[in-house]
Amino acid sequence: MTYQKEYQNSLTDPITYWTEQAKALDWFSFPENILSQDEDELYRWYKGGKMNTSYLALDYHVANGRAEQTALIYDSPVTNTKEQYTYQELLDETARFAGVLKAQGVEKGDRVIIYMPMIPQVVFAMLACARLGAVHSVVFGGFAAHELAIRIDDAKPKLILVASGGKEIERIVPYKPIIDKALREATFQPQACIVYQRDFVKAALQEGRDFDWETLLAQAEPATYTPVDATDPLYILYTSGTTGQPKGIVRDNGGHAVALHYSMKNVYGVVPGDTYWAASDVGWVVGHSYIVYAPLVYGCTTVLFEGKPIKTPDAGTFWRVIEEYQVKVFFTAPTAFRAIKKEDAQGKLKEQYDTSCLKYLFLAGERTDINTLNWCEKMLQVPVIDHWWQTESGYPMLANMAGLELQPIKPGSAGPPVCGFEVAILDHDNQEVAIGEEGAVAIRYPLPPGCLPNLWEDTPRFKKSYLSAYPGYYFSGDGGYKDEEGYVFITGRIDDIINVAGHRLSTAEMEEVVAAHPAVAECAVIGVADELKGQIPVGFFVLKTGLSVTETTIEKELIKMVRDTIGPVAAFKRAIQVDRLPKTRSGKILRKTMRAIADKQTFKPPSTIDDMSVLGELEVLMNEKTIGNCGR
Ligand code: COA
Ligand code: AMP
């Protein structure tokens, strides 16, 4: 009964509940006001509390017996490098890099954009920003220059931190030219760029604007931590929305530290000193929360893995890392295991490793399909726990809280709600639907600590995107249903966001790019089920009349345009010419219906459809072109 009791307590008296959880941290001054509302009537946790996240992640542990414990393990099969940093060493590196930032004039509240691959310097950089109270905004390496330019113009960073490049499975990705291109496009210009040069790719530095990381570091004095308010922002992380403009999710310092500390203990069931590995990327929220902040704030050892589940060098690499560092809890996206299973279905490579150190496998980023769940259980012989969250929440909202009390696992469900989250399945009239019936997944507002308090400098969009559709609730954008025991089954996004290999992408953004092609009259981009990546984007375009261009030429050009504008991560590899698109009589494109046809699902066309025959045409075309793959 521990879970049920704890969950009820968290909802009945949230103030007492989250006061107790906050006591686990070493505040410089404990918050006077646990929950309050700001001038925009948005809720804020721990107002008046003074603290510093970098202090909690480093200095606190060094002063409390963890100086010699390994804090960070860097394992990079793509460069054949392995390094380890104790808490003392990580503190020293962070303090020195904070000194570099300080010498550049970075102060509390200044923004710093970080565009770097999975190397220890990215961790030093994030923690160094936090140390000074500066607000970092990490941009995932798979995004192209235009995406960076949007973020630069929105965040207005004083500095940009960049590495010369990263390594993908079969290619080197030079990062610096992407920054240079983004800065040519952006209106806002930062004061300087600090460039970390890697051995295998050298970046050209622009005199007066770009500075060499190591040169500045050699001259820097270590900087101490700056106390910040609990409600001060720690970072901005941009994520896809339903328009071409990404949303700047803001995370505050106090609620974030409390929530992550809480989740390590109660959701993931680790104890300080354990090794925790999240195989994600620091460019995503999973990387922010569970590679960097949560394991360190909680006193664990974290693994920074610069590689892929396969081909680096093989599909046994995950098993190797688990054994080598005695990982106790492992977290990744289901797609990673589908990739491994595709290469080594029988688990032959698994036989070479002893993974008995592992206690739990957690999966998120997309729904865990039952085949993958079963396969992982068979391979690892541990509970495999699907859990649901978003960039906005920063930590799980639905999860089997293994640290509190492991509940029965129900395949297909992301679990019951995490303490603090009152999850409701709503209909269009804001009413809870019956058990088993599908609706919009919403959370009673105010959300618990750690979730986004607002969007970066865009309160109206925050209210419109999340709070207005279902009054009194935060709307997640996902659909789902509940069973009689309160377990929630997420059925997927009910907006135009798609999930490709665990990466959240906006089809609206892709449509903007496709529509900009001079030969395209109109278009639609939809997410189609894919065996490996969960979903992949597919574009459908109608050509302007009187043009003599081939479909193949246009397809190639569109693929290049999306790759150059959004980035390779969009995985946009198919564009199909159609004579017309299905629409309502008022001209709205029926994307949901198109998706259903591609995924071979039964569907009921809306009564407002303009011409039913177009659906038949599309079905024939999709079959011809083998679009859609719902074999999972
Ligand atoms: N920098 C530059 N390019 C990147 C990149 C980065 N950090 N990350 C991905 N890309 C590129 C890839 O090289 C690929 O390019 P390509 O079209 O030239 O092949 C493209 O973006 C698409 O990448 P991805 O969707 O990751 O496909 P993949 O075929 O390289 O790998 C998986 C497939 C399943 C192995 C991989 O997606 C994976 O490990 N996914 C797990 C995702 C994850 O951890 N998500 C976080 C949420 S928990
Ligand atoms: P992101 O903000 O990138 O973390 O993506 C969040 C979105 O990923 C959610 O809104 C869901 O659509 C999807 N998602 C994440 N975890 C799960 C899960 N366990 N089950 C189903 N969908 C998930």
PDB file of C-alpha atoms and ligand atoms in Angstrom, residues 115-118 139-143 165-175 178 278-281 283-287 305 307-311 318 331-340 362-366 387 389 499-505 532-533 535-536 563 567-573, ligand 1:
ATOM      1  CA  TYR A 115      26.125  23.098 -29.267  1.00  0.00           C
ATOM      2  CA  MET A 116      28.315  20.147 -28.407  1.00  0.00           C
ATOM      3  CA  PRO A 117      28.413  16.371 -28.675  1.00  0.00           C
ATOM      4  CA  MET A 118      28.587  13.853 -25.839  1.00  0.00           C
ATOM      5  CA  VAL A 139      20.973  22.439 -28.829  1.00  0.00           C
ATOM      6  CA  PHE A 140      21.062  18.836 -30.065  1.00  0.00           C
ATOM      7  CA  GLY A 141      23.841  18.198 -32.603  1.00  0.00           C
ATOM      8  CA  GLY A 142      21.481  16.694 -35.164  1.00  0.00           C
ATOM      9  CA  PHE A 143      19.782  20.067 -35.735  1.00  0.00           C
ATOM     10  CA  GLY A 165      32.666  18.352 -34.284  1.00  0.00           C
ATOM     11  CA  GLY A 166      31.084  15.048 -33.433  1.00  0.00           C
ATOM     12  CA  LYS A 167      31.255  11.518 -34.776  1.00  0.00           C
ATOM     13  CA  GLU A 168      28.250   9.664 -36.125  1.00  0.00           C
ATOM     14  CA  ILE A 169      28.388   5.986 -37.076  1.00  0.00           C
ATOM     15  CA  GLU A 170      29.867   6.521 -40.508  1.00  0.00           C
ATOM     16  CA  ARG A 171      30.757  10.184 -40.698  1.00  0.00           C
ATOM     17  CA  ILE A 172      32.345  13.107 -38.932  1.00  0.00           C
ATOM     18  CA  VAL A 173      29.996  16.036 -38.313  1.00  0.00           C
ATOM     19  CA  PRO A 174      31.846  19.376 -38.183  1.00  0.00           C
ATOM     20  CA  TYR A 175      29.806  21.556 -35.787  1.00  0.00           C
ATOM     21  CA  ILE A 178      26.914  24.999 -38.644  1.00  0.00           C
ATOM     22  CA  ALA A 278      20.823   7.104 -19.297  1.00  0.00           C
ATOM     23  CA  ALA A 279      21.783   6.361 -22.913  1.00  0.00           C
ATOM     24  CA  SER A 280      20.407   9.493 -24.470  1.00  0.00           C
ATOM     25  CA  ASP A 281      21.983  12.791 -25.523  1.00  0.00           C
ATOM     26  CA  GLY A 283      20.609  17.766 -26.279  1.00  0.00           C
ATOM     27  CA  TRP A 284      17.359  16.158 -25.058  1.00  0.00           C
ATOM     28  CA  VAL A 285      15.568  16.478 -21.752  1.00  0.00           C
ATOM     29  CA  VAL A 286      16.535  12.926 -20.773  1.00  0.00           C
ATOM     30  CA  GLY A 287      20.161  13.985 -21.065  1.00  0.00           C
ATOM     31  CA  PHE A 305      28.176   7.442 -23.582  1.00  0.00           C
ATOM     32  CA  GLY A 307      28.067   6.059 -29.249  1.00  0.00           C
ATOM     33  CA  LYS A 308      25.011   4.295 -30.603  1.00  0.00           C
ATOM     34  CA  PRO A 309      23.341   1.053 -29.563  1.00  0.00           C
ATOM     35  CA  ILE A 310      24.668  -0.628 -32.707  1.00  0.00           C
ATOM     36  CA  LYS A 311      27.730  -0.410 -34.931  1.00  0.00           C
ATOM     37  CA  PHE A 318      25.078  -1.646 -24.275  1.00  0.00           C
ATOM     38  CA  PHE A 331      17.381   4.127 -19.066  1.00  0.00           C
ATOM     39  CA  THR A 332      17.004   4.465 -22.824  1.00  0.00           C
ATOM     40  CA  ALA A 333      14.431   4.621 -25.632  1.00  0.00           C
ATOM     41  CA  PRO A 334      12.705   1.454 -26.945  1.00  0.00           C
ATOM     42  CA  THR A 335      13.976   2.239 -30.455  1.00  0.00           C
ATOM     43  CA  ALA A 336      17.525   1.585 -29.253  1.00  0.00           C
ATOM     44  CA  PHE A 337      16.578  -1.979 -28.288  1.00  0.00           C
ATOM     45  CA  ARG A 338      14.685  -2.493 -31.526  1.00  0.00           C
ATOM     46  CA  ALA A 339      17.926  -1.569 -33.327  1.00  0.00           C
ATOM     47  CA  ILE A 340      19.880  -4.088 -31.210  1.00  0.00           C
ATOM     48  CA  PHE A 362      13.496   2.029 -17.730  1.00  0.00           C
ATOM     49  CA  LEU A 363      12.238   2.962 -21.185  1.00  0.00           C
ATOM     50  CA  ALA A 364      10.720   6.241 -22.425  1.00  0.00           C
ATOM     51  CA  GLY A 365      10.593   8.646 -25.334  1.00  0.00           C
ATOM     52  CA  GLU A 366       7.864   6.646 -27.075  1.00  0.00           C
ATOM     53  CA  HIS A 387       7.414   5.410 -18.153  1.00  0.00           C
ATOM     54  CA  TRP A 389       7.216  12.110 -19.599  1.00  0.00           C
ATOM     55  CA  ASN A 499       8.333  10.772 -32.467  1.00  0.00           C
ATOM     56  CA  VAL A 500      11.166   9.527 -34.665  1.00  0.00           C
ATOM     57  CA  ALA A 501      13.642   7.196 -32.955  1.00  0.00           C
ATOM     58  CA  GLY A 502      12.681   8.733 -29.611  1.00  0.00           C
ATOM     59  CA  HIS A 503      13.209  12.246 -31.022  1.00  0.00           C
ATOM     60  CA  ARG A 504      10.321  14.696 -30.890  1.00  0.00           C
ATOM     61  CA  LEU A 505       9.765  16.526 -34.176  1.00  0.00           C
ATOM     62  CA  LEU A 532      12.656   0.532 -36.145  1.00  0.00           C
ATOM     63  CA  LYS A 533      12.113   4.213 -35.409  1.00  0.00           C
ATOM     64  CA  GLN A 535       7.498   6.739 -36.651  1.00  0.00           C
ATOM     65  CA  ILE A 536       9.068   8.332 -39.705  1.00  0.00           C
ATOM     66  CA  ARG A 563      18.055  18.038 -43.949  1.00  0.00           C
ATOM     67  CA  GLY A 567      18.781  18.712 -39.721  1.00  0.00           C
ATOM     68  CA  PRO A 568      19.544  15.028 -40.274  1.00  0.00           C
ATOM     69  CA  VAL A 569      17.647  14.165 -37.087  1.00  0.00           C
ATOM     70  CA  ALA A 570      14.380  14.841 -38.941  1.00  0.00           C
ATOM     71  CA  ALA A 571      15.048  11.590 -40.845  1.00  0.00           C
ATOM     72  CA  PHE A 572      12.960  12.935 -43.730  1.00  0.00           C
ATOM     73  CA  LYS A 573      13.649  10.434 -46.535  1.00  0.00           C
TER      74      LYS A 573
HETATM   75  N1  COA B   1      24.785  14.999 -34.505  1.00  0.00           N
HETATM   76  C1  COA B   1      24.699  14.965 -35.841  1.00  0.00           C
HETATM   77  N2  COA B   1      23.896  14.130 -36.524  1.00  0.00           N
HETATM   78  C2  COA B   1      23.130  13.305 -35.795  1.00  0.00           C
HETATM   79  C3  COA B   1      23.155  13.282 -34.389  1.00  0.00           C
HETATM   80  C4  COA B   1      24.037  14.188 -33.735  1.00  0.00           C
HETATM   81  N3  COA B   1      24.120  14.252 -32.420  1.00  0.00           N
HETATM   82  N4  COA B   1      22.287  12.346 -33.955  1.00  0.00           N
HETATM   83  C5  COA B   1      21.731  11.781 -35.030  1.00  0.00           C
HETATM   84  N5  COA B   1      22.248  12.353 -36.146  1.00  0.00           N
HETATM   85  C6  COA B   1      21.953  11.999 -37.521  1.00  0.00           C
HETATM   86  C7  COA B   1      22.287  10.546 -37.796  1.00  0.00           C
HETATM   87  O1  COA B   1      23.645  10.399 -38.164  1.00  0.00           O
HETATM   88  C8  COA B   1      21.375  10.221 -38.958  1.00  0.00           C
HETATM   89  O2  COA B   1      21.958  10.759 -40.126  1.00  0.00           O
HETATM   90  P1  COA B   1      21.872  10.012 -41.548  1.00  0.00           P
HETATM   91  O3  COA B   1      20.525  10.385 -42.098  1.00  0.00           O
HETATM   92  O4  COA B   1      22.997  10.611 -42.310  1.00  0.00           O
HETATM   93  O5  COA B   1      22.025   8.559 -41.305  1.00  0.00           O
HETATM   94  C9  COA B   1      20.138  11.065 -38.668  1.00  0.00           C
HETATM   95  O6  COA B   1      20.566  12.098 -37.768  1.00  0.00           O
HETATM   96  C10 COA B   1      19.014  10.295 -38.033  1.00  0.00           C
HETATM   97  O7  COA B   1      19.477   9.794 -36.789  1.00  0.00           O
HETATM   98  P2  COA B   1      18.731   8.664 -35.957  1.00  0.00           P
HETATM   99  O8  COA B   1      17.262   8.860 -36.095  1.00  0.00           O
HETATM  100  O9  COA B   1      19.281   8.640 -34.582  1.00  0.00           O
HETATM  101  O10 COA B   1      19.025   7.347 -36.752  1.00  0.00           O
HETATM  102  P3  COA B   1      20.268   6.397 -36.835  1.00  0.00           P
HETATM  103  O11 COA B   1      19.947   5.509 -37.993  1.00  0.00           O
HETATM  104  O12 COA B   1      21.560   7.113 -36.838  1.00  0.00           O
HETATM  105  O13 COA B   1      20.204   5.509 -35.491  1.00  0.00           O
HETATM  106  C11 COA B   1      19.073   4.456 -33.628  1.00  0.00           C
HETATM  107  C12 COA B   1      19.042   4.780 -35.132  1.00  0.00           C
HETATM  108  C13 COA B   1      17.770   3.777 -33.245  1.00  0.00           C
HETATM  109  C14 COA B   1      20.246   3.566 -33.337  1.00  0.00           C
HETATM  110  C15 COA B   1      19.224   5.779 -32.860  1.00  0.00           C
HETATM  111  O14 COA B   1      18.226   6.672 -33.256  1.00  0.00           O
HETATM  112  C16 COA B   1      19.168   5.693 -31.355  1.00  0.00           C
HETATM  113  O15 COA B   1      20.082   5.315 -30.680  1.00  0.00           O
HETATM  114  N6  COA B   1      18.083   6.165 -30.794  1.00  0.00           N
HETATM  115  C17 COA B   1      17.892   6.306 -29.366  1.00  0.00           C
HETATM  116  C18 COA B   1      17.306   7.665 -29.218  1.00  0.00           C
HETATM  117  C19 COA B   1      17.397   8.255 -27.863  1.00  0.00           C
HETATM  118  O16 COA B   1      18.232   7.951 -27.064  1.00  0.00           O
HETATM  119  N7  COA B   1      16.477   9.193 -27.632  1.00  0.00           N
HETATM  120  C20 COA B   1      16.427   9.987 -26.452  1.00  0.00           C
HETATM  121  C21 COA B   1      15.118   9.844 -25.729  1.00  0.00           C
HETATM  122  S1  COA B   1      15.265   8.750 -24.371  1.00  0.00           S
END
